[in-house]
Amino acid sequence: MKIKHLPLDQNINGWAALRDETRRYPALRGPVTADWLVIGAGFAGLAFARRIAELRPHQHIVVLEALDVADNASARNSGFVIDLPHTVGSTSAELEHANAYRRLLQYGLSHLKHTVDRHHIECDWLNSGKYHCAVSEQFDGEIAHYQQELTTLGEHFELLDRAALRQRLGTSFYRSAVYTPNCILVNPAALISGLADTLPPNVTVYANSPALQIDTQGTIRAQTPHGEVRADKLMLAINGAARGLPLFKGNVFAMSTFATLTEPLTPEQRALIGDIAPWGSTPVNALAGATLRYTSDHRFLIREHVNFTPGLVTGAVETGRHAHRHQRLFARIYPQLQDVNMAYTWSGLISITRNGAPVWGKIADNVYSSAGCNGSGSSKQSAFGRLLAEHALNEDNPLLADMQGIGRASYLPPRPLLDAGVKGFMARERWRSRSEL
């Protein structure tokens, strides 16, 4: 199998730029052998490698990352470690499906916290909760429905009006929100770096070592620009890049999201929004609204807009357009902060499946995969990667039944039909949610 596309974001990841020190992993030079090869050092790949190493300490695991570890897609997300599914549904089957996802998300969050605490990973881990926000009355129904779903799940929440949100968020932009208390906020570049840095000693990580060709007949063999890995078994954690591989049969595709991080607010600027704590908000329409964060070092993150990115590449010109979009949006949300400067704008890939189910499990002899995160990747893919390791080693875990129960990714049409369908759907969602921006 030849890798047709490799990810390229022609911009600077703000989360990584804020770090004083980041460990640099070497590129692969020459041939190496391993018991396991993991391609992709994101949340799924690192969770898988860690669990294999724990359960089989005598085996050698090699992890290949196409980029710097602190600059891959997992390091470029918004820094939410989500604990609850966004949708539940009304039937008993839908409720059980939502409960399964909740158990999986909370399992992933729990193991991330355990690793962060055990190894003292400095990643600005904050239990700040999350605000699920609506701007206009058009989405009152979605807010009411989300309350009903949380009630069905037995989860605690608060419904907040504009005045209450002004006190907590420092803006009158939002009409209403549902606040849930157990979402975690992090610096994702610091978290993913810490997870890689604290892997067991039988795991070797190579960065800037993209797999250019993968052979799966007999012994696994992966070629990089300057080296080669031979292994007994393979785990693919390449998410959006997976669509080009025959093993995935066209059931996943890539989207790029865009984020901007401001400079820290001055004391004078902070006085204009009040003495507010760090917080994070998500929109009622994840594809067409804006995600915001206020960080512990007094910066704002604005993440808005999603592009269909079949070639996995985002150039500097496209990034620049979104930088201007984010600046205009921030001016509408915080008109009192017109003099706040933007520091970084960057893009990052997420992988999408048609029905929201992952590409998870054994996909060929000695080949395993976890792809198709569909958002909430930090907690979700941490759970999926860890459980996939136990599945591959025939270990017992009651949550494996939940993994089987959430289903498998459904078929996607070939391009250009896929392009037309995705772009048409995105255009409808943006039009429907135009009042939210």
CSV table of C-alpha atoms in Angstrom, one decimal:
chain,number,residue,atom,x,y,z
A,1,MET,CA,0.0,0.0,0.0
A,2,LYS,CA,1.4,3.4,-1.0
A,3,ILE,CA,0.5,6.4,1.1
A,4,LYS,CA,-1.1,8.8,-1.3
A,5,HIS,CA,-1.3,11.9,0.9
A,6,LEU,CA,0.5,13.1,4.0
A,7,PRO,CA,-0.8,15.9,6.3
A,8,LEU,CA,0.7,19.4,5.9
A,9,ASP,CA,-0.5,22.4,7.8
A,10,GLN,CA,1.5,25.5,6.6
A,11,ASN,CA,1.1,27.4,9.8
A,12,ILE,CA,2.3,27.5,13.4
A,13,ASN,CA,0.5,25.6,16.1
A,14,GLY,CA,-0.1,28.1,18.9
A,15,TRP,CA,-0.3,25.5,21.6
A,16,ALA,CA,3.2,24.2,20.7
A,17,ALA,CA,4.6,27.7,20.4
A,18,LEU,CA,3.6,28.4,24.0
A,19,ARG,CA,5.8,25.6,25.3
A,20,ASP,CA,9.3,26.5,26.6
A,21,GLU,CA,10.8,23.1,26.0
A,22,THR,CA,9.6,20.2,23.8
A,23,ARG,CA,11.5,17.0,23.4
A,24,ARG,CA,12.6,16.3,19.9
A,25,TYR,CA,12.4,12.7,18.8
A,26,PRO,CA,14.8,11.5,16.2
A,27,ALA,CA,13.8,10.5,12.7
A,28,LEU,CA,14.2,6.8,11.7
A,29,ARG,CA,17.5,6.1,10.1
A,30,GLY,CA,18.1,2.6,8.7
A,31,PRO,CA,16.3,-0.7,9.4
A,32,VAL,CA,14.7,-1.6,12.8
A,33,THR,CA,12.7,-4.6,13.9
A,34,ALA,CA,9.8,-4.7,16.4
A,35,ASP,CA,7.0,-6.8,17.6
A,36,TRP,CA,4.5,-4.1,17.0
A,37,LEU,CA,4.5,-1.1,14.7
A,38,VAL,CA,2.2,1.8,15.5
A,39,ILE,CA,1.8,4.5,12.8
A,40,GLY,CA,0.6,7.8,14.2
A,41,ALA,CA,1.6,9.3,17.6
A,42,GLY,CA,-1.8,10.9,18.4
A,43,PHE,CA,-4.1,10.0,21.2
A,44,ALA,CA,-5.1,6.6,19.8
A,45,GLY,CA,-1.7,5.5,18.7
A,46,LEU,CA,0.0,6.5,22.0
A,47,ALA,CA,-2.8,4.9,24.1
A,48,PHE,CA,-2.4,1.7,22.1
A,49,ALA,CA,1.4,1.7,22.4
A,50,ARG,CA,1.3,2.3,26.1
A,51,ARG,CA,-1.2,-0.5,26.8
A,52,ILE,CA,0.6,-3.0,24.7
A,53,ALA,CA,3.8,-2.1,26.5
A,54,GLU,CA,2.2,-2.5,29.9
A,55,LEU,CA,0.7,-5.9,29.0
A,56,ARG,CA,3.7,-7.2,27.1
A,57,PRO,CA,6.8,-5.6,28.7
A,58,HIS,CA,9.1,-8.0,26.9
A,59,GLN,CA,7.9,-6.9,23.5
A,60,HIS,CA,9.3,-3.9,21.5
A,61,ILE,CA,6.9,-1.4,20.1
A,62,VAL,CA,7.9,1.2,17.5
A,63,VAL,CA,5.8,4.3,16.9
A,64,LEU,CA,6.2,6.3,13.7
A,65,GLU,CA,5.0,9.9,13.5
A,66,ALA,CA,5.0,11.8,10.2
A,67,LEU,CA,5.5,15.2,12.0
A,68,ASP,CA,6.9,16.4,15.3
A,69,VAL,CA,4.9,14.8,18.1
A,70,ALA,CA,3.9,18.2,19.5
A,71,ASP,CA,2.7,19.4,16.1
A,72,ASN,CA,0.5,16.5,14.9
A,73,ALA,CA,-3.3,16.6,14.6
A,74,SER,CA,-3.9,15.6,18.2
A,75,ALA,CA,-1.6,18.5,19.4
A,76,ARG,CA,-3.6,21.0,17.3
A,77,ASN,CA,-7.1,20.5,18.7
A,78,SER,CA,-9.0,22.9,21.0
A,79,GLY,CA,-7.9,21.2,24.2
A,80,PHE,CA,-11.3,19.8,25.4
A,81,VAL,CA,-11.2,16.4,27.1
A,82,ILE,CA,-15.0,15.7,26.7
A,83,ASP,CA,-16.8,13.5,29.2
A,84,LEU,CA,-20.3,13.3,27.6
A,85,PRO,CA,-21.8,12.5,24.2
A,86,HIS,CA,-23.3,15.5,22.4
A,87,THR,CA,-26.5,13.6,21.3
A,88,VAL,CA,-28.6,11.0,23.0
A,89,GLY,CA,-31.9,10.4,21.1
A,90,SER,CA,-35.2,9.3,22.4
A,91,THR,CA,-35.5,5.5,21.9
A,92,SER,CA,-34.2,2.9,24.2
A,93,ALA,CA,-31.6,1.8,21.6
A,94,GLU,CA,-30.4,5.4,21.2
A,95,LEU,CA,-30.2,5.8,25.0
A,96,GLU,CA,-28.1,2.6,25.3
A,97,HIS,CA,-25.8,3.8,22.5
A,98,ALA,CA,-25.4,7.2,24.3
A,99,ASN,CA,-24.6,5.4,27.6
A,100,ALA,CA,-22.0,3.3,25.8
A,101,TYR,CA,-20.3,6.4,24.4
A,102,ARG,CA,-20.5,8.1,27.8
A,103,ARG,CA,-18.7,5.1,29.5
A,104,LEU,CA,-16.1,5.1,26.8
A,105,LEU,CA,-15.5,8.9,27.0
A,106,GLN,CA,-15.2,8.8,30.7
A,107,TYR,CA,-12.9,5.7,30.6
A,108,GLY,CA,-10.6,7.6,28.2
A,109,LEU,CA,-10.7,10.7,30.4
A,110,SER,CA,-10.0,8.7,33.5
A,111,HIS,CA,-6.9,7.0,32.1
A,112,LEU,CA,-5.6,10.3,30.7
A,113,LYS,CA,-5.9,11.8,34.2
A,114,HIS,CA,-4.2,8.8,35.8
A,115,THR,CA,-1.3,9.2,33.4
A,116,VAL,CA,-1.1,13.0,33.9
A,117,ASP,CA,-1.1,12.6,37.7
A,118,ARG,CA,1.3,9.6,37.8
A,119,HIS,CA,3.9,11.2,35.6
A,120,HIS,CA,3.3,14.9,36.6
A,121,ILE,CA,2.6,15.9,33.1
A,122,GLU,CA,2.4,19.7,32.9
A,123,CYS,CA,-0.4,20.4,30.4
A,124,ASP,CA,-2.6,23.0,32.2
A,125,TRP,CA,-5.1,20.3,33.1
A,126,LEU,CA,-8.2,22.1,34.5
A,127,ASN,CA,-11.6,20.7,35.5
A,128,SER,CA,-13.4,23.8,34.2
A,129,GLY,CA,-16.5,22.2,32.7
A,130,LYS,CA,-18.1,23.2,29.4
A,131,TYR,CA,-20.7,25.7,28.2
A,132,HIS,CA,-22.8,24.5,25.3
A,133,CYS,CA,-24.0,27.9,23.8
A,134,ALA,CA,-26.6,29.3,21.5
A,135,VAL,CA,-26.5,32.8,20.1
A,136,SER,CA,-30.0,33.2,18.7
A,137,GLU,CA,-33.5,32.1,19.7
A,138,GLN,CA,-33.5,29.9,16.5
A,139,PHE,CA,-31.7,27.3,18.6
A,140,ASP,CA,-33.7,27.4,21.7
A,141,GLY,CA,-35.1,24.0,20.7
A,142,GLU,CA,-31.6,22.5,20.5
A,143,ILE,CA,-30.8,23.9,24.0
A,144,ALA,CA,-34.0,22.4,25.4
A,145,HIS,CA,-33.3,19.1,23.7
A,146,TYR,CA,-29.8,18.9,25.1
A,147,GLN,CA,-31.3,19.5,28.6
A,148,GLN,CA,-33.7,16.6,28.1
A,149,GLU,CA,-30.8,14.4,26.9
A,150,LEU,CA,-28.7,15.2,30.0
A,151,THR,CA,-31.7,14.6,32.3
A,152,THR,CA,-32.3,11.2,30.6
A,153,LEU,CA,-28.6,10.3,31.3
A,154,GLY,CA,-28.9,11.5,34.9
A,155,GLU,CA,-26.2,14.1,34.4
A,156,HIS,CA,-26.0,17.3,36.4
A,157,PHE,CA,-26.2,20.6,34.4
A,158,GLU,CA,-27.1,24.3,34.7
A,159,LEU,CA,-29.2,26.3,32.3
A,160,LEU,CA,-27.8,29.8,32.0
A,161,ASP,CA,-29.3,32.9,30.5
A,162,ARG,CA,-27.6,35.9,28.9
A,163,ALA,CA,-27.1,37.7,32.2
A,164,ALA,CA,-25.5,34.7,33.9
A,165,LEU,CA,-23.3,34.1,30.9
A,166,ARG,CA,-22.2,37.7,30.9
A,167,GLN,CA,-20.9,37.2,34.5
A,168,ARG,CA,-19.1,34.0,33.7
A,169,LEU,CA,-17.8,34.6,30.2
A,170,GLY,CA,-17.4,38.3,30.1
A,171,THR,CA,-19.7,38.8,27.0
A,172,SER,CA,-23.4,39.3,26.2
A,173,PHE,CA,-23.0,37.6,22.9
A,174,TYR,CA,-24.7,34.3,23.9
A,175,ARG,CA,-28.5,34.0,24.5
A,176,SER,CA,-28.4,30.8,26.6
A,177,ALA,CA,-26.1,27.8,27.4
A,178,VAL,CA,-26.1,24.5,29.2
A,179,TYR,CA,-23.2,24.1,31.5
A,180,THR,CA,-21.8,20.6,32.4
A,181,PRO,CA,-19.2,20.5,35.1
A,182,ASN,CA,-16.8,17.7,34.3
A,183,CYS,CA,-15.2,18.6,31.0
A,184,ILE,CA,-11.4,19.0,31.2
A,185,LEU,CA,-9.4,21.8,29.5
A,186,VAL,CA,-5.8,21.3,28.5
A,187,ASN,CA,-2.9,22.5,26.3
A,188,PRO,CA,-3.2,19.6,23.9
A,189,ALA,CA,0.4,20.0,22.6
A,190,ALA,CA,1.7,19.7,26.1
A,191,LEU,CA,-0.5,16.7,26.8
A,192,ILE,CA,0.4,14.8,23.7
A,193,SER,CA,4.1,15.5,24.3
A,194,GLY,CA,3.8,14.4,27.9
A,195,LEU,CA,2.1,11.2,26.9
A,196,ALA,CA,4.9,10.4,24.4
A,197,ASP,CA,7.6,11.3,26.9
A,198,THR,CA,6.3,9.0,29.6
A,199,LEU,CA,5.8,5.8,27.5
A,200,PRO,CA,7.3,2.6,28.9
A,201,PRO,CA,10.9,1.9,28.0
A,202,ASN,CA,10.0,-0.8,25.5
A,203,VAL,CA,8.4,1.8,23.2
A,204,THR,CA,10.5,3.7,20.7
A,205,VAL,CA,9.2,6.8,19.0
A,206,TYR,CA,10.5,8.2,15.7
A,207,ALA,CA,9.3,11.6,14.6
A,208,ASN,CA,9.4,13.2,11.1
A,209,SER,CA,9.3,9.7,9.8
A,210,PRO,CA,6.2,9.3,7.6
A,211,ALA,CA,5.4,5.8,6.3
A,212,LEU,CA,5.5,6.1,2.5
A,213,GLN,CA,4.7,2.5,1.8
A,214,ILE,CA,3.2,-0.3,3.9
A,215,ASP,CA,3.3,-4.0,3.1
A,216,THR,CA,1.1,-6.2,5.1
A,217,GLN,CA,1.6,-9.6,3.4
A,218,GLY,CA,3.5,-11.8,5.8
A,219,THR,CA,5.9,-9.7,7.9
A,220,ILE,CA,4.7,-6.1,8.3
A,221,ARG,CA,7.1,-3.7,6.5
A,222,ALA,CA,6.9,0.1,6.4
A,223,GLN,CA,9.3,2.3,4.5
A,224,THR,CA,10.1,5.8,5.6
A,225,PRO,CA,12.3,8.4,3.7
A,226,HIS,CA,15.4,7.1,5.4
A,227,GLY,CA,14.5,3.9,7.1
A,228,GLU,CA,12.4,0.8,7.3
A,229,VAL,CA,10.5,-1.0,10.1
A,230,ARG,CA,9.8,-4.7,10.1
A,231,ALA,CA,7.2,-5.9,12.6
A,232,ASP,CA,5.0,-8.8,13.4
A,233,LYS,CA,1.8,-6.7,13.8
A,234,LEU,CA,0.6,-3.3,12.8
A,235,MET,CA,-1.7,-0.7,14.3
A,236,LEU,CA,-2.8,2.2,12.1
A,237,ALA,CA,-3.8,5.4,13.9
A,238,ILE,CA,-3.7,7.8,10.9
A,239,ASN,CA,-7.3,9.1,11.0
A,240,GLY,CA,-8.1,11.3,8.1
A,241,ALA,CA,-5.2,10.0,6.0
A,242,ALA,CA,-6.7,6.5,6.2
A,243,ARG,CA,-9.1,7.1,3.3
A,244,GLY,CA,-6.4,6.5,0.7
A,245,LEU,CA,-5.5,3.0,1.9
A,246,PRO,CA,-7.4,0.0,0.4
A,247,LEU,CA,-7.8,-1.5,3.9
A,248,PHE,CA,-10.2,1.2,4.9
A,249,LYS,CA,-12.5,0.8,1.9
A,250,GLY,CA,-13.5,4.4,1.7
A,251,ASN,CA,-15.3,4.8,5.0
A,252,VAL,CA,-13.4,7.8,6.5
A,253,PHE,CA,-12.5,11.3,5.2
A,254,ALA,CA,-10.6,14.3,6.5
A,255,MET,CA,-11.8,17.8,7.5
A,256,SER,CA,-9.6,20.8,8.5
A,257,THR,CA,-10.6,23.0,11.4
A,258,PHE,CA,-9.0,26.4,12.1
A,259,ALA,CA,-8.1,28.1,15.4
A,260,THR,CA,-6.7,31.4,16.5
A,261,LEU,CA,-5.0,32.2,19.9
A,262,THR,CA,-4.8,35.8,21.1
A,263,GLU,CA,-2.0,37.5,22.9
A,264,PRO,CA,-2.5,37.5,26.7
A,265,LEU,CA,-4.9,40.2,27.9
A,266,THR,CA,-3.4,43.1,29.8
A,267,PRO,CA,-4.7,43.9,33.3
A,268,GLU,CA,-6.6,46.8,31.7
A,269,GLN,CA,-8.2,44.6,29.1
A,270,ARG,CA,-9.1,42.0,31.7
A,271,ALA,CA,-10.9,44.7,33.7
A,272,LEU,CA,-13.2,45.1,30.8
A,273,ILE,CA,-14.5,41.5,31.0
A,274,GLY,CA,-14.5,41.1,34.8
A,275,ASP,CA,-12.6,38.7,37.0
A,276,ILE,CA,-13.6,35.5,35.2
A,277,ALA,CA,-12.2,32.0,35.6
A,278,PRO,CA,-10.8,29.9,32.6
A,279,TRP,CA,-13.7,28.4,30.6
A,280,GLY,CA,-14.5,26.6,27.4
A,281,SER,CA,-17.6,26.7,25.2
A,282,THR,CA,-18.9,24.7,22.3
A,283,PRO,CA,-21.6,25.8,19.8
A,284,VAL,CA,-25.0,24.1,19.3
A,285,ASN,CA,-23.9,23.3,15.7
A,286,ALA,CA,-20.3,22.0,15.9
A,287,LEU,CA,-19.8,22.2,12.1
A,288,ALA,CA,-21.0,25.8,11.6
A,289,GLY,CA,-20.6,27.6,15.0
A,290,ALA,CA,-17.6,28.7,17.0
A,291,THR,CA,-15.7,27.1,19.9
A,292,LEU,CA,-14.2,29.4,22.4
A,293,ARG,CA,-11.8,29.2,25.3
A,294,TYR,CA,-10.4,31.6,27.9
A,295,THR,CA,-7.2,30.2,29.2
A,296,SER,CA,-5.4,30.4,32.6
A,297,ASP,CA,-2.8,32.8,31.0
A,298,HIS,CA,-5.6,35.1,29.9
A,299,ARG,CA,-5.7,34.3,26.2
A,300,PHE,CA,-8.7,33.6,24.0
A,301,LEU,CA,-9.0,30.7,21.6
A,302,ILE,CA,-11.4,31.0,18.7
A,303,ARG,CA,-12.0,27.9,16.6
A,304,GLU,CA,-14.4,28.3,13.8
A,305,HIS,CA,-15.0,27.0,10.3
A,306,VAL,CA,-14.4,23.5,8.8
A,307,ASN,CA,-13.0,22.7,5.4
A,308,PHE,CA,-13.3,19.5,3.4
A,309,THR,CA,-9.6,18.5,2.9
A,310,PRO,CA,-9.2,15.4,0.8
A,311,GLY,CA,-5.6,16.2,0.1
A,312,LEU,CA,-4.7,16.7,3.8
A,313,VAL,CA,-3.0,20.0,3.0
A,314,THR,CA,-3.8,23.5,4.3
A,315,GLY,CA,-1.7,26.4,2.9
A,316,ALA,CA,-0.7,29.7,4.4
A,317,VAL,CA,-3.1,31.7,2.2
A,318,GLU,CA,-6.1,29.7,3.5
A,319,THR,CA,-4.9,30.1,7.0
A,320,GLY,CA,-4.6,33.8,6.5
A,321,ARG,CA,-8.2,34.0,5.4
A,322,HIS,CA,-9.4,32.3,8.6
A,323,ALA,CA,-7.2,34.5,10.7
A,324,HIS,CA,-9.2,37.5,9.5
A,325,ARG,CA,-12.5,35.7,9.9
A,326,HIS,CA,-11.6,34.9,13.6
A,327,GLN,CA,-10.5,38.5,14.3
A,328,ARG,CA,-13.9,39.8,12.9
A,329,LEU,CA,-15.8,37.2,14.9
A,330,PHE,CA,-13.9,38.0,18.1
A,331,ALA,CA,-14.7,41.7,17.6
A,332,ARG,CA,-18.4,40.8,17.6
A,333,ILE,CA,-18.2,38.6,20.7
A,334,TYR,CA,-16.0,41.1,22.6
A,335,PRO,CA,-16.6,44.6,21.2
A,336,GLN,CA,-14.9,46.0,24.3
A,337,LEU,CA,-11.6,44.3,23.4
A,338,GLN,CA,-11.0,45.8,20.0
A,339,ASP,CA,-7.3,46.3,20.8
A,340,VAL,CA,-6.5,42.6,21.6
A,341,ASN,CA,-3.9,41.2,19.2
A,342,MET,CA,-4.1,37.8,17.5
A,343,ALA,CA,-0.9,35.7,18.1
A,344,TYR,CA,-1.3,32.5,16.1
A,345,THR,CA,-3.7,30.9,13.6
A,346,TRP,CA,-3.4,27.3,12.7
A,347,SER,CA,-5.3,24.3,11.2
A,348,GLY,CA,-5.7,20.7,12.2
A,349,LEU,CA,-7.2,17.6,10.7
A,350,ILE,CA,-10.1,15.6,12.1
A,351,SER,CA,-11.5,12.4,10.6
A,352,ILE,CA,-15.1,11.9,9.9
A,353,THR,CA,-17.3,8.9,9.1
A,354,ARG,CA,-20.8,9.0,7.6
A,355,ASN,CA,-22.6,7.5,10.5
A,356,GLY,CA,-20.4,8.7,13.4
A,357,ALA,CA,-19.1,5.2,14.2
A,358,PRO,CA,-15.3,4.5,14.1
A,359,VAL,CA,-13.1,2.4,12.0
A,360,TRP,CA,-12.0,0.2,14.9
A,361,GLY,CA,-10.7,-3.3,15.3
A,362,LYS,CA,-8.9,-5.9,13.2
A,363,ILE,CA,-9.0,-4.9,9.6
A,364,ALA,CA,-6.7,-7.6,8.1
A,365,ASP,CA,-4.4,-10.3,9.3
A,366,ASN,CA,-2.1,-8.8,12.0
A,367,VAL,CA,-3.4,-5.3,11.2
A,368,TYR,CA,-5.5,-3.2,13.6
A,369,SER,CA,-7.0,0.3,13.3
A,370,SER,CA,-8.6,3.1,15.3
A,371,ALA,CA,-9.7,5.9,13.0
A,372,GLY,CA,-12.8,8.1,12.5
A,373,CYS,CA,-12.8,10.2,15.7
A,374,ASN,CA,-15.7,12.5,14.6
A,375,GLY,CA,-14.6,15.0,17.3
A,376,SER,CA,-14.1,14.5,21.0
A,377,GLY,CA,-10.8,12.9,20.0
A,378,SER,CA,-8.8,13.4,23.2
A,379,SER,CA,-10.9,11.2,25.4
A,380,LYS,CA,-12.6,9.1,22.7
A,381,GLN,CA,-9.4,8.0,20.9
A,382,SER,CA,-7.6,7.5,24.2
A,383,ALA,CA,-10.3,5.0,25.1
A,384,PHE,CA,-10.4,3.5,21.7
A,385,GLY,CA,-6.6,3.0,21.5
A,386,ARG,CA,-6.3,1.4,24.9
A,387,LEU,CA,-9.2,-0.9,24.3
A,388,LEU,CA,-7.9,-1.9,20.9
A,389,ALA,CA,-4.7,-3.1,22.5
A,390,GLU,CA,-6.6,-5.3,24.9
A,391,HIS,CA,-8.8,-6.6,22.1
A,392,ALA,CA,-5.6,-7.4,20.0
A,393,LEU,CA,-4.1,-9.3,23.0
A,394,ASN,CA,-7.4,-11.1,23.8
A,395,GLU,CA,-7.6,-9.4,27.2
A,396,ASP,CA,-10.9,-9.1,29.0
A,397,ASN,CA,-12.5,-5.7,29.5
A,398,PRO,CA,-16.3,-5.1,29.9
A,399,LEU,CA,-16.0,-2.0,27.8
A,400,LEU,CA,-15.1,-4.1,24.7
A,401,ALA,CA,-18.8,-4.8,24.5
A,402,ASP,CA,-19.5,-1.1,24.3
A,403,MET,CA,-16.9,-0.8,21.5
A,404,GLN,CA,-18.7,-3.5,19.6
A,405,GLY,CA,-22.1,-1.9,20.4
A,406,ILE,CA,-21.4,1.5,18.9
A,407,GLY,CA,-21.1,0.0,15.4
A,408,ARG,CA,-18.7,0.4,12.5
A,409,ALA,CA,-18.3,3.1,10.0
A,410,SER,CA,-20.6,2.9,7.1
A,411,TYR,CA,-19.7,3.1,3.4
A,412,LEU,CA,-18.9,6.4,1.7
A,413,PRO,CA,-19.3,7.1,-2.0
A,414,PRO,CA,-16.2,7.6,-4.2
A,415,ARG,CA,-15.0,11.0,-5.2
A,416,PRO,CA,-16.3,13.3,-6.8
A,417,LEU,CA,-19.7,12.2,-5.4
A,418,LEU,CA,-18.2,12.4,-1.9
A,419,ASP,CA,-16.9,15.9,-2.5
A,420,ALA,CA,-20.3,17.1,-3.7
A,421,GLY,CA,-22.1,15.5,-0.8
A,422,VAL,CA,-19.8,16.9,1.9
A,423,LYS,CA,-19.7,20.4,0.4
A,424,GLY,CA,-23.5,20.5,0.0
A,425,PHE,CA,-24.1,19.3,3.6
A,426,MET,CA,-21.6,21.9,4.9
A,427,ALA,CA,-23.3,24.7,2.9
A,428,ARG,CA,-26.7,23.8,4.3
A,429,GLU,CA,-25.3,23.7,7.9
A,430,ARG,CA,-23.6,27.1,7.5
A,431,TRP,CA,-26.8,28.7,6.1
A,432,ARG,CA,-28.9,27.1,8.9
A,433,SER,CA,-26.5,28.4,11.6
A,434,ARG,CA,-25.7,31.8,10.1
A,435,SER,CA,-27.4,33.5,13.1
A,436,GLU,CA,-24.8,31.9,15.4
A,437,LEU,CA,-21.8,33.9,14.1
